[in-house]
PDB file of C-alpha atoms and ligand atoms in Angstrom:
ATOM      1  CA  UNK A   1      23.703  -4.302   5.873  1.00  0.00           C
ATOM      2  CA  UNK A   2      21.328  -3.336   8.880  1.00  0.00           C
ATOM      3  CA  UNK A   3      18.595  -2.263   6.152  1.00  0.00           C
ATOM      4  CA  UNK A   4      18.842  -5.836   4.797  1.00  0.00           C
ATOM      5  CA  UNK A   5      15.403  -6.939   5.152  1.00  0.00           C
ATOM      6  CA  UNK A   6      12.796  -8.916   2.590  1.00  0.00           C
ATOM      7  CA  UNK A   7      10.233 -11.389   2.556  1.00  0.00           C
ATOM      8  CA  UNK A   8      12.481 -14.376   2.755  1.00  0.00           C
ATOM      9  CA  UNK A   9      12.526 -17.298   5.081  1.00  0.00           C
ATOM     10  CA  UNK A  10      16.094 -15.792   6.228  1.00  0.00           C
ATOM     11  CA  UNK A  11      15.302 -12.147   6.545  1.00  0.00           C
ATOM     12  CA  UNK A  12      11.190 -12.551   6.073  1.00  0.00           C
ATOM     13  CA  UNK A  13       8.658 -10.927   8.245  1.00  0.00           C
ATOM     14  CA  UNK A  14       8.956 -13.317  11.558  1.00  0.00           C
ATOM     15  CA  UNK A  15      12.924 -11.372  11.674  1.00  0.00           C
ATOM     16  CA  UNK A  16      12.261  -7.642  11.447  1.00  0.00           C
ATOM     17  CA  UNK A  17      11.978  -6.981  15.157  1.00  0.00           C
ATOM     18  CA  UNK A  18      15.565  -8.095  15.668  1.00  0.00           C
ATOM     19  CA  UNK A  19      16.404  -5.283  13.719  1.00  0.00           C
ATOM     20  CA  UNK A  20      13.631  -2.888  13.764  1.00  0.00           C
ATOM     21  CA  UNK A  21      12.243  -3.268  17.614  1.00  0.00           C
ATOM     22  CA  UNK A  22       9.406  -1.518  16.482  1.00  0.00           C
ATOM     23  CA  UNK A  23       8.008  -4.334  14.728  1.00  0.00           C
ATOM     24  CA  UNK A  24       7.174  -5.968  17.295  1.00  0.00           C
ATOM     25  CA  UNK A  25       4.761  -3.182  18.929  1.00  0.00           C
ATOM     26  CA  UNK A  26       1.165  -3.457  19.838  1.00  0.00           C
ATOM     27  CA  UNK A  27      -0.085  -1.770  16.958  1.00  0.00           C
ATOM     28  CA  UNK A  28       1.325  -3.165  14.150  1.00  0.00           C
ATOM     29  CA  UNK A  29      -0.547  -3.621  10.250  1.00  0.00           C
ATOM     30  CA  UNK A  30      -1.913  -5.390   8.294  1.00  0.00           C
ATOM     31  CA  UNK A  31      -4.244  -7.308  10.781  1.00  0.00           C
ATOM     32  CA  UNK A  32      -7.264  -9.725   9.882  1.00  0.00           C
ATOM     33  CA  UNK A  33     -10.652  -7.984   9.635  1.00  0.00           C
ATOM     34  CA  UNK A  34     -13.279 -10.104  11.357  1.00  0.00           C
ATOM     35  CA  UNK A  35     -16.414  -8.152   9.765  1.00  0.00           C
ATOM     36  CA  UNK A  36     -18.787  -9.472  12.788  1.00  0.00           C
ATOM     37  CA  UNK A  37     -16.314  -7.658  15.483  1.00  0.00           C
ATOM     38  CA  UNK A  38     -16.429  -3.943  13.853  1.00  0.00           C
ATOM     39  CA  UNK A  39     -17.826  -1.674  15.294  1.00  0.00           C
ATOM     40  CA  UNK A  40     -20.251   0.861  13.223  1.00  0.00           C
ATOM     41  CA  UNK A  41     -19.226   4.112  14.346  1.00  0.00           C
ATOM     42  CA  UNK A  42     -21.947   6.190  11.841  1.00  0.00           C
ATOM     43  CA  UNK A  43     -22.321   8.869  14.194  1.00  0.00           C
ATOM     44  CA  UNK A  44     -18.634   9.430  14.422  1.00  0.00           C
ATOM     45  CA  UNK A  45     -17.160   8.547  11.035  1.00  0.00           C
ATOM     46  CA  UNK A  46     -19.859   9.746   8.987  1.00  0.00           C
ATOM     47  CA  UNK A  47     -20.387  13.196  10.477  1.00  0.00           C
ATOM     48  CA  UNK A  48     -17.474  14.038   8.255  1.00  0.00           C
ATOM     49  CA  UNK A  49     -17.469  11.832   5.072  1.00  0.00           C
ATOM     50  CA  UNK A  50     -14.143  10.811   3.407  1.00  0.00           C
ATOM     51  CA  UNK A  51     -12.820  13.242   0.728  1.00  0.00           C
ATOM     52  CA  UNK A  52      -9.931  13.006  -1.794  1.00  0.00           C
ATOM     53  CA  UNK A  53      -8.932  15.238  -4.596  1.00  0.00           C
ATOM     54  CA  UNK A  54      -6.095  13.774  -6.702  1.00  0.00           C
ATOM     55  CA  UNK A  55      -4.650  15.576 -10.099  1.00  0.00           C
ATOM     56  CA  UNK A  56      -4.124  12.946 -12.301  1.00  0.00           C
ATOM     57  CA  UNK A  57      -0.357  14.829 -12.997  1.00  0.00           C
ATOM     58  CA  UNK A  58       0.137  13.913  -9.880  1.00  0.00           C
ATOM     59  CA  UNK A  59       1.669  10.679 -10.726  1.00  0.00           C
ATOM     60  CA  UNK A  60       5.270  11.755 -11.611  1.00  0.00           C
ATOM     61  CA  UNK A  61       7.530   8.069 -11.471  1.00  0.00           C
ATOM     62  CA  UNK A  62       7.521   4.636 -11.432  1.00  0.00           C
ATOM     63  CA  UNK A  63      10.369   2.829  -9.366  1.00  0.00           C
ATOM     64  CA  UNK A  64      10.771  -1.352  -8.642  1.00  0.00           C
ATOM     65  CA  UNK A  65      12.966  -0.380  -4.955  1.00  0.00           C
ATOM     66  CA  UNK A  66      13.364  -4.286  -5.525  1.00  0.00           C
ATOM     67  CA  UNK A  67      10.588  -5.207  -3.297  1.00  0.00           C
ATOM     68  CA  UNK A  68       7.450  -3.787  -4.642  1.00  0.00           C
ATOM     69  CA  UNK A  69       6.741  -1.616  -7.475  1.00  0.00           C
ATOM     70  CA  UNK A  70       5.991   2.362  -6.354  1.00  0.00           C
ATOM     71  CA  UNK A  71       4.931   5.377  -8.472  1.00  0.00           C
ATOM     72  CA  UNK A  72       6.123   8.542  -6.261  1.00  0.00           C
ATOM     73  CA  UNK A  73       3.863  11.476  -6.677  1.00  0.00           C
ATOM     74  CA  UNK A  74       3.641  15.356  -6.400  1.00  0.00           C
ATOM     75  CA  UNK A  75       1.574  15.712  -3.596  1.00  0.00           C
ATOM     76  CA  UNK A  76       0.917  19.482  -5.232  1.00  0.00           C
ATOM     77  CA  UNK A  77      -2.819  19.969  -5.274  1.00  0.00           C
ATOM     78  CA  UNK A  78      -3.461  16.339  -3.531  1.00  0.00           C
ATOM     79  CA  UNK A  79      -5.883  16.308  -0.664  1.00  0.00           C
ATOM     80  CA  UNK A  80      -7.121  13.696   2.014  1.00  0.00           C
ATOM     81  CA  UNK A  81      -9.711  14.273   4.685  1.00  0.00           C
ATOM     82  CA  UNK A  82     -12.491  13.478   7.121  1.00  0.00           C
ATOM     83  CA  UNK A  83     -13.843   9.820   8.058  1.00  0.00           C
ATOM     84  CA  UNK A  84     -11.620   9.070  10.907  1.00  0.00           C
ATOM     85  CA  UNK A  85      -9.012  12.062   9.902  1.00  0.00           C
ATOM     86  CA  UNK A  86     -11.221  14.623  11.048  1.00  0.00           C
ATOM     87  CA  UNK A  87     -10.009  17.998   9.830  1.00  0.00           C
ATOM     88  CA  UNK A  88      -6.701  17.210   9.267  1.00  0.00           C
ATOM     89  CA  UNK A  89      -5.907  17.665   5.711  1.00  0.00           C
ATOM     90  CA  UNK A  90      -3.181  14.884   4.242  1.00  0.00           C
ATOM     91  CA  UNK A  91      -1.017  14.923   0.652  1.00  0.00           C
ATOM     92  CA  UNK A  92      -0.327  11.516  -1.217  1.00  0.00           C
ATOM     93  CA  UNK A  93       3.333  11.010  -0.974  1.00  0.00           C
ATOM     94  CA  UNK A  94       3.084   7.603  -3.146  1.00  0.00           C
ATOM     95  CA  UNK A  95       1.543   4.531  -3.624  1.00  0.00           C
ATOM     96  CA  UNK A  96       2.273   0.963  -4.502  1.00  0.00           C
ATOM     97  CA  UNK A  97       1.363  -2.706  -4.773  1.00  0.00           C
ATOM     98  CA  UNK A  98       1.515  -5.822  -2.542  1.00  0.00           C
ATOM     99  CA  UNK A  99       0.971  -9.392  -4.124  1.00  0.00           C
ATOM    100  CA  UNK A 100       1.187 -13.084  -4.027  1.00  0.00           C
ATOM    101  CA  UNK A 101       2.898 -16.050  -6.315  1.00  0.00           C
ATOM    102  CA  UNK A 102      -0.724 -16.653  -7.625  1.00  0.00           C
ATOM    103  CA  UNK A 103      -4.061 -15.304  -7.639  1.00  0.00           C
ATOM    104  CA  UNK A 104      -4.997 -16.985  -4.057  1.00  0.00           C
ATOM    105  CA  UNK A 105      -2.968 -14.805  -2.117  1.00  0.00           C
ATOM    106  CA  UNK A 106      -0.924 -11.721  -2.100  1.00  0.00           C
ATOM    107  CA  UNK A 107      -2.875  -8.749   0.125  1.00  0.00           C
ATOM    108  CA  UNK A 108      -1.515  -7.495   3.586  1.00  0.00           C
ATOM    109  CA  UNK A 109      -4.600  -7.187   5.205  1.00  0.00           C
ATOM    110  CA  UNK A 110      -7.494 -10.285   5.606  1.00  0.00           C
ATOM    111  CA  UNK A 111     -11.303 -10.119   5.512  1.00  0.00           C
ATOM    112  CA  UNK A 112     -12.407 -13.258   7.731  1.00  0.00           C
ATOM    113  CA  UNK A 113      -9.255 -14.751   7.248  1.00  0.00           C
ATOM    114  CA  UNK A 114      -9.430 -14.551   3.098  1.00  0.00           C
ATOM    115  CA  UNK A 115      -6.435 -12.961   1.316  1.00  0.00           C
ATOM    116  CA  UNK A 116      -7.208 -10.977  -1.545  1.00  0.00           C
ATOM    117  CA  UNK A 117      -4.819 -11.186  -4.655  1.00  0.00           C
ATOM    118  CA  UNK A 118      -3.119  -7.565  -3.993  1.00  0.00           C
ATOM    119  CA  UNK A 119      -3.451  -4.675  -1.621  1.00  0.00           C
ATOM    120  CA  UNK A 120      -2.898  -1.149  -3.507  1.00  0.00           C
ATOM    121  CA  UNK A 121      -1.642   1.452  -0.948  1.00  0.00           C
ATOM    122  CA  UNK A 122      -1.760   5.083  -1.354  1.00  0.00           C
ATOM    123  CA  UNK A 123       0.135   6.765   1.367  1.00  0.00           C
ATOM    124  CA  UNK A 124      -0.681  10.214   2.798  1.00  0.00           C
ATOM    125  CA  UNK A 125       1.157  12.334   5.066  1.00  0.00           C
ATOM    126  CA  UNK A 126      -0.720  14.785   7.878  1.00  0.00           C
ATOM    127  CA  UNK A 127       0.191  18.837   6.315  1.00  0.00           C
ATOM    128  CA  UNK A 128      -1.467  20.081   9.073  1.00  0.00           C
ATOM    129  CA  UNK A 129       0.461  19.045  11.885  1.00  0.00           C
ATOM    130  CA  UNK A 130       3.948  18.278  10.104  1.00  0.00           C
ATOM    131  CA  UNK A 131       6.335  19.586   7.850  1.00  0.00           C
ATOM    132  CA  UNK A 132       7.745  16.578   6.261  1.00  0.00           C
ATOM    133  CA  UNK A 133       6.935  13.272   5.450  1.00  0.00           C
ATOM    134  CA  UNK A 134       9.831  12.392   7.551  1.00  0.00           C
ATOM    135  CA  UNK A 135       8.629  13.652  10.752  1.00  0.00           C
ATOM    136  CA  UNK A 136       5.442  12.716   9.824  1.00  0.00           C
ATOM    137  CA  UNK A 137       6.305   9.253   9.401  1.00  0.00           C
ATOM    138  CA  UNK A 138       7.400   9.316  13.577  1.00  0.00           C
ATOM    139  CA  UNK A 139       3.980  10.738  15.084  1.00  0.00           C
ATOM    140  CA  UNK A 140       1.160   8.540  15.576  1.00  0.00           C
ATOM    141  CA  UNK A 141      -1.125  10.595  13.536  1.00  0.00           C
ATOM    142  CA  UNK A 142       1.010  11.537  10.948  1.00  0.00           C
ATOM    143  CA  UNK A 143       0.198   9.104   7.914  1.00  0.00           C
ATOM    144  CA  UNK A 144      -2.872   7.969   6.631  1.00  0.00           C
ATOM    145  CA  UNK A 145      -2.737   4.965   4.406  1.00  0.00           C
ATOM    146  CA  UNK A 146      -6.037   4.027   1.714  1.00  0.00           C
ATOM    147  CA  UNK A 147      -5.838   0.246   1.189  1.00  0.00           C
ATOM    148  CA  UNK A 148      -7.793  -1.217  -1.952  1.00  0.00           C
ATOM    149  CA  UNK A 149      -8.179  -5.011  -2.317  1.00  0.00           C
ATOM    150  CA  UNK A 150      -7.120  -6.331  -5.785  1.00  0.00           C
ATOM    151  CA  UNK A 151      -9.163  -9.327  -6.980  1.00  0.00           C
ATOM    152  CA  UNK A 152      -8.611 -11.487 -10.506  1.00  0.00           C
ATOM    153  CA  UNK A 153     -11.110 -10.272 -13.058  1.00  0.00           C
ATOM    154  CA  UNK A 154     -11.602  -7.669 -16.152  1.00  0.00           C
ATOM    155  CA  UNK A 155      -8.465  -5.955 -17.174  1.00  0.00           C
ATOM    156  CA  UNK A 156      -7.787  -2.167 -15.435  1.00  0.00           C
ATOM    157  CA  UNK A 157      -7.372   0.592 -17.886  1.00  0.00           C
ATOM    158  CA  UNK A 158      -5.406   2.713 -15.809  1.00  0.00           C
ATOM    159  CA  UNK A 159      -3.724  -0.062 -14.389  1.00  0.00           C
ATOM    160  CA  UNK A 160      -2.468  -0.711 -17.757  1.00  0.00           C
ATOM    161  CA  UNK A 161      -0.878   2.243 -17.724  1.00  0.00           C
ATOM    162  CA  UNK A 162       1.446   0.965 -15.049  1.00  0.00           C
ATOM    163  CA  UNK A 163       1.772  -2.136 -16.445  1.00  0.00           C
ATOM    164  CA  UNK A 164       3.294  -0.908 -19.583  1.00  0.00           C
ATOM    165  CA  UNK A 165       5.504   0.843 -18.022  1.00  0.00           C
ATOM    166  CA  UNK A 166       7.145  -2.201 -15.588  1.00  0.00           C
ATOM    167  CA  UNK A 167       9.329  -3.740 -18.104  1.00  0.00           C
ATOM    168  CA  UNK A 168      11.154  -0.327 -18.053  1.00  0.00           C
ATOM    169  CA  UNK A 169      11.912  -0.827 -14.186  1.00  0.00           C
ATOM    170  CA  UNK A 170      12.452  -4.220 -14.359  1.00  0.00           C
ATOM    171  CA  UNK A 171      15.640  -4.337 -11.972  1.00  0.00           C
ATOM    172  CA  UNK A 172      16.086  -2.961  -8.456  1.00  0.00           C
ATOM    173  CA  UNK A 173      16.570   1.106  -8.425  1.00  0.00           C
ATOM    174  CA  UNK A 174      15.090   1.295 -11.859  1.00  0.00           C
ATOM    175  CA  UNK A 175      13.228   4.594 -12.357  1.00  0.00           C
ATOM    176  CA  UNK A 176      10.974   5.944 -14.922  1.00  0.00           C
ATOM    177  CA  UNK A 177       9.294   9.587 -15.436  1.00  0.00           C
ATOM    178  CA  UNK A 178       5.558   9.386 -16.306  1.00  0.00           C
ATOM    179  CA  UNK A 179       4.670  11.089 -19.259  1.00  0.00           C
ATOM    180  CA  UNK A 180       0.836  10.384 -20.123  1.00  0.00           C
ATOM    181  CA  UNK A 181      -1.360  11.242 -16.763  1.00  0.00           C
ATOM    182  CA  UNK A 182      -2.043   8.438 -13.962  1.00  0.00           C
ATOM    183  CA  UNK A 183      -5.075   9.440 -12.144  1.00  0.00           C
ATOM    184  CA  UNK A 184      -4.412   7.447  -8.571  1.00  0.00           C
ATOM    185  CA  UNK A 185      -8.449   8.262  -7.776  1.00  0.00           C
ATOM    186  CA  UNK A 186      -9.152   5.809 -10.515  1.00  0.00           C
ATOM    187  CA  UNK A 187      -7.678   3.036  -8.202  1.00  0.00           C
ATOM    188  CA  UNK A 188     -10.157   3.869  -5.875  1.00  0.00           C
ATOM    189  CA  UNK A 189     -13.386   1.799  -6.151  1.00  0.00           C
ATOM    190  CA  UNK A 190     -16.956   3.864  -7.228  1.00  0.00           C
ATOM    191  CA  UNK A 191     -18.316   3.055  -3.250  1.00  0.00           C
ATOM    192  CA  UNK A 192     -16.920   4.215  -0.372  1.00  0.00           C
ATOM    193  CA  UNK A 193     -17.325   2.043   2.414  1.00  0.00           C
ATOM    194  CA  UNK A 194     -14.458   1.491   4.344  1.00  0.00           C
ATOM    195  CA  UNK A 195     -12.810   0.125   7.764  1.00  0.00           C
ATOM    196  CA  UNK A 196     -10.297   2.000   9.992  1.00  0.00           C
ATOM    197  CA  UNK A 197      -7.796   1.398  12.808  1.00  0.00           C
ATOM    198  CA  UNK A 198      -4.828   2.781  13.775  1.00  0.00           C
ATOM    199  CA  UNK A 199      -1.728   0.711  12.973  1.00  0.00           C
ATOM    200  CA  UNK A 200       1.721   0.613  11.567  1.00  0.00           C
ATOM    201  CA  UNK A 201       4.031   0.773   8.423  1.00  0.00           C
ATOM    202  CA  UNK A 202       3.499  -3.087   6.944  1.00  0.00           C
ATOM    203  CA  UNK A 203       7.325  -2.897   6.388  1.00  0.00           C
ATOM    204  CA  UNK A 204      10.708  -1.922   8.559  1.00  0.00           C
ATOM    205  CA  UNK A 205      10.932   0.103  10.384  1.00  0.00           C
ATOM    206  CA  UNK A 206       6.841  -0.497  10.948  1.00  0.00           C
ATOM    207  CA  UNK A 207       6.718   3.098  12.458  1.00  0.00           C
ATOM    208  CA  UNK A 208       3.065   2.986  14.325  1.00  0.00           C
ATOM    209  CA  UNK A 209       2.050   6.534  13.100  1.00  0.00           C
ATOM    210  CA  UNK A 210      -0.482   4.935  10.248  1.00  0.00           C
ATOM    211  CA  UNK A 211      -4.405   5.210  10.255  1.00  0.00           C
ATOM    212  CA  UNK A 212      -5.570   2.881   7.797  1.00  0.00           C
ATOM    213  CA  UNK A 213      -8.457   3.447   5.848  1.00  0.00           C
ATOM    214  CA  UNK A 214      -9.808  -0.064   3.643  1.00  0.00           C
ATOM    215  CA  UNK A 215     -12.282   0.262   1.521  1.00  0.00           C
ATOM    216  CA  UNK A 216     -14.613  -2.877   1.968  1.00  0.00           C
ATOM    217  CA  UNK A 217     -14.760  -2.793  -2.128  1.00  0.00           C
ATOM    218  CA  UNK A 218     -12.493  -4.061  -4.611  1.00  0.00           C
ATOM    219  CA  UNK A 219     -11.259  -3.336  -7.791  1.00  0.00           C
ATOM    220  CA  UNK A 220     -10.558  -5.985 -10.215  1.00  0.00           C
ATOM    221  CA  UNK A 221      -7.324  -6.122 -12.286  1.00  0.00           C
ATOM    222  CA  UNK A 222      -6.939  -9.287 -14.954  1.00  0.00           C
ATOM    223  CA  UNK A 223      -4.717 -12.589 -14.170  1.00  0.00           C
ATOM    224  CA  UNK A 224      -2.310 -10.940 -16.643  1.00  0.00           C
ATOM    225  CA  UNK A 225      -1.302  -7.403 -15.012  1.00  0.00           C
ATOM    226  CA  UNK A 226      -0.745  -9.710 -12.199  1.00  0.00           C
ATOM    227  CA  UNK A 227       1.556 -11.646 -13.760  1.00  0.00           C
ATOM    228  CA  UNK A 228       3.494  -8.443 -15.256  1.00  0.00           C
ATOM    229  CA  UNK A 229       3.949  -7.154 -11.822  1.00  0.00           C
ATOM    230  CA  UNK A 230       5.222 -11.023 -10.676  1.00  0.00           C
ATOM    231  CA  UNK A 231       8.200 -10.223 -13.644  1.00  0.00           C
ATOM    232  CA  UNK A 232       9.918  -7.343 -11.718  1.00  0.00           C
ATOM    233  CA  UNK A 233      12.982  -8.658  -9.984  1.00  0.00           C
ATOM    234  CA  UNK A 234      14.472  -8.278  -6.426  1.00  0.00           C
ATOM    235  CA  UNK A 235      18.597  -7.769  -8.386  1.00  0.00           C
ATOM    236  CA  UNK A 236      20.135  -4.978 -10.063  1.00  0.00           C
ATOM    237  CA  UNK A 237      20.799  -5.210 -13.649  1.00  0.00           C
ATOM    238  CA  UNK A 238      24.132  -6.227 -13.901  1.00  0.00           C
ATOM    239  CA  UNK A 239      23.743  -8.196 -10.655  1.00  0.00           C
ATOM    240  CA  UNK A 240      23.751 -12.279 -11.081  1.00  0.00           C
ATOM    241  CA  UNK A 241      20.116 -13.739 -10.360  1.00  0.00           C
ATOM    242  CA  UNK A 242      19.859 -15.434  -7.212  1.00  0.00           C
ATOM    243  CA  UNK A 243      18.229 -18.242  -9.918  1.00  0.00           C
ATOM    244  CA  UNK A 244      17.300 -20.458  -6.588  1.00  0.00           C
ATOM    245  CA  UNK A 245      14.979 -18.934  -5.395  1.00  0.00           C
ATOM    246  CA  UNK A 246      11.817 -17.843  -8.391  1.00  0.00           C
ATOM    247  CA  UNK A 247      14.715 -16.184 -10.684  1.00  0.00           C
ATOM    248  CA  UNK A 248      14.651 -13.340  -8.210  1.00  0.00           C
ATOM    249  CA  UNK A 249      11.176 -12.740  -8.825  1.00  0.00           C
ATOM    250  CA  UNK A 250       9.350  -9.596  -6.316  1.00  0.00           C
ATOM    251  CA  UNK A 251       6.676 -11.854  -5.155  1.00  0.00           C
ATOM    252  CA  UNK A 252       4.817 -12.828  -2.194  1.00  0.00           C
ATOM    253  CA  UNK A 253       5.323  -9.191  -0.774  1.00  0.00           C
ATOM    254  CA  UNK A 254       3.173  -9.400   1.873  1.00  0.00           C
ATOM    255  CA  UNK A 255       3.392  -9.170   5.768  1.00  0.00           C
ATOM    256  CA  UNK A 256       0.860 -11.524   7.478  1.00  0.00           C
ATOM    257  CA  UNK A 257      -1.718 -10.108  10.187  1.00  0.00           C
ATOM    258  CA  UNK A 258      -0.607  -9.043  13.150  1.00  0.00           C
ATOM    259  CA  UNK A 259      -2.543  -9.202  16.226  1.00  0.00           C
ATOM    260  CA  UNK A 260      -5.359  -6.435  16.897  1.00  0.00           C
ATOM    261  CA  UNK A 261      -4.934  -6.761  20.573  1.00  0.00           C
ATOM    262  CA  UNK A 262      -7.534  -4.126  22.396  1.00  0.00           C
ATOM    263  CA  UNK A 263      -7.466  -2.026  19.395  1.00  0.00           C
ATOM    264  CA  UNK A 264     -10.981  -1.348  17.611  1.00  0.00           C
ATOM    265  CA  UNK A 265     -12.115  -1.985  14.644  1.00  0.00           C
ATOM    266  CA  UNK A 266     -14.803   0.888  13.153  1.00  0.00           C
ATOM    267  CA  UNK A 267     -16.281   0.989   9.234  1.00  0.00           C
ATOM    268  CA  UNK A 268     -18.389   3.206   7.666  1.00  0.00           C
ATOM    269  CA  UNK A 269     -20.784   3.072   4.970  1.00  0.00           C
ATOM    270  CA  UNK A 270     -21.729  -0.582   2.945  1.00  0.00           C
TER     271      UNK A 270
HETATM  272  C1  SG7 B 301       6.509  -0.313   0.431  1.00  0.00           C
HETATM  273  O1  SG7 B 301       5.698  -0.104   1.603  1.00  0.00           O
HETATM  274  C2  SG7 B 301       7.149   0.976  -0.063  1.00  0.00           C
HETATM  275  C3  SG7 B 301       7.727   1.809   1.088  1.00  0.00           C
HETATM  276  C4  SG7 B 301       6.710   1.962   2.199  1.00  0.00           C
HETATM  277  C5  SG7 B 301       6.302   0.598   2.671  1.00  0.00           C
HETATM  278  O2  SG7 B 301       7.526  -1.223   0.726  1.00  0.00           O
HETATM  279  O3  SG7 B 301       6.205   1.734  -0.765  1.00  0.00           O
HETATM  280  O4  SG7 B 301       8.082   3.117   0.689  1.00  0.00           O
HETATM  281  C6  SG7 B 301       9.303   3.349   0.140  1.00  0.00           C
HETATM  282  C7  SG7 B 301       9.757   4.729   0.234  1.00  0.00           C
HETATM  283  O5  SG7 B 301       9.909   2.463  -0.428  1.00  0.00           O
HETATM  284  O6  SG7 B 301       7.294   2.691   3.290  1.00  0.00           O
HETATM  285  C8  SG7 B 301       7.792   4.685   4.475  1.00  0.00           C
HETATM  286  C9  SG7 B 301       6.982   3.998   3.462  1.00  0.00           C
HETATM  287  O7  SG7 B 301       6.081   4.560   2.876  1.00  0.00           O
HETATM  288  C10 SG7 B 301       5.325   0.659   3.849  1.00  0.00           C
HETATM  289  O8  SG7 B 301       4.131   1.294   3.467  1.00  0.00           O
HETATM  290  S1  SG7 B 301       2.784   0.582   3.778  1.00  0.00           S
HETATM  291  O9  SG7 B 301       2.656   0.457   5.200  1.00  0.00           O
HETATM  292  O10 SG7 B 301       1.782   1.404   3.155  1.00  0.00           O
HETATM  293  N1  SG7 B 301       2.792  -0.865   3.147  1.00  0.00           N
HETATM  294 ZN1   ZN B 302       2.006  -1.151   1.362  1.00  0.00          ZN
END
């Protein structure tokens, strides 16, 4: 199957681009934030501050694709703009989790060279110039991704929302409609500094039409809602578990940094 890829040592990261060329382009994500190389762009970024409006319906369901989990959302009344999106004006398509095997590791992007224990993603797609997420997804401005670093510590209350709801998609193409609200602007963390680039898609076909948007905050989430997202598994019910390799466990669904190359590095705010 050509759209056989994973986070294996057979079809892991260091493959894609035999597959999906793109992958190996020049401005491919997550990449290692060295904080003494940004460049404060005040004048630029903060002429426009970031805004967000997200209904908290807008959360509609929860899927485990069988490499991550995903809640796919109504971008209805969902709004992204300014900081390095100028007037552009971009709807949340979805977001989802990346994370390790334990607490030391498990986000996409680096700070210094330190991993974070998760990366939550909230993916955004430009209204203004396109007219699906689709083409979107092909034009170099079209998607806007918010990154928020996930570190061990007090237990997320609307996290635990989510992680109730896991066991329900525990199997690959698993699907469940959300009933009580999931407000994704509670993932977001109460100050808004954050660092942009321009990059990619962190998985095939790592389309470069992304600019990423990392807030310099975290949020914490406890050891435990960690652990519930380690229990969703890469098989379909019904399938036989590849017992090998961690029971078929989704974990370690990260890409490494890529390299920056000339591309630059701006943040705004503390
Ligand atoms: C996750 O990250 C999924 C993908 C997503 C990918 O693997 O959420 O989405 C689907 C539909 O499964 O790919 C096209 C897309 O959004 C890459 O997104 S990311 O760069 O933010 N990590
Ligand atoms: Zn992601």
């Amino acid at each position: 199957d050509k759209n056989e890829w994973d986070y294996s040592a057979q079809n892991g990261p260091s493959t894609w681009m035999s597959k999906f060329p793109m992958a190996a382009g020049s401005r491919q994500s997550p990449v290692n934030i060295e904080t003494n190389q940004v460049e404060s762009d005040h004048e630029a970024l903060s002429s426009k501050p970031l805004r967000w409006k997200y209904p908290a319906t807008a959360s509609r369901k929860l899927v485990n694709p069988g490499y991550c989990w995903r809640m796919d959302t109504d971008g209805e009344g969902t709004f992204l703009s300014g900081g390095p999106l100028m007037d552009d004006v971009y709807k949340l398509e979805q977001y989802h989790c990346h994370w390790g095997c334990s607490d030391s590791r498990g986000s996409e992007h680096t700070v210094n060279g330190q991993a974070f224990a998760g990366e939550l993603h909230l993916v955004h797609w430009n209204t203004s110039k396109y007219n699906t997420f689709a083409e979107a997804a092909k034009a170099s401005d079209g998607l806007a991704v918010l990154g928020v670093f996930l570190k061990v510590g007090k237990t997320h209350m609307e996290m635990e929302k989510i992680a109730r709801l896991l066991p329900y998609v525990s199997h690959k193409g698993e699907v469940v409609e959300i009933r009580e609200p999931i407000d994704p602007s509670k993932f977001l963390p109460d100050d808004n500094g954050y660092w942009t680039y321009l990059g990619s898609l962190t998985t095939p076909p790592c389309n470069e039409s992304v600019t990423w948007i990392l807030f310099k905050k975290c949020i914490e989430v406890s050891h435990h809602q960690l652990n519930i997202f380690r229990n969703l598994r890469k098989f379909s019910r019904g399938e036989e578990c590849p017992c090998h390799e961690n029971h078929g466990a989704v974990i370690n669904n990260f890409r490494p940094p890529m390299p920056l190359g000339n591309r630059v590095l701006r943040e705004c705010g503390s």
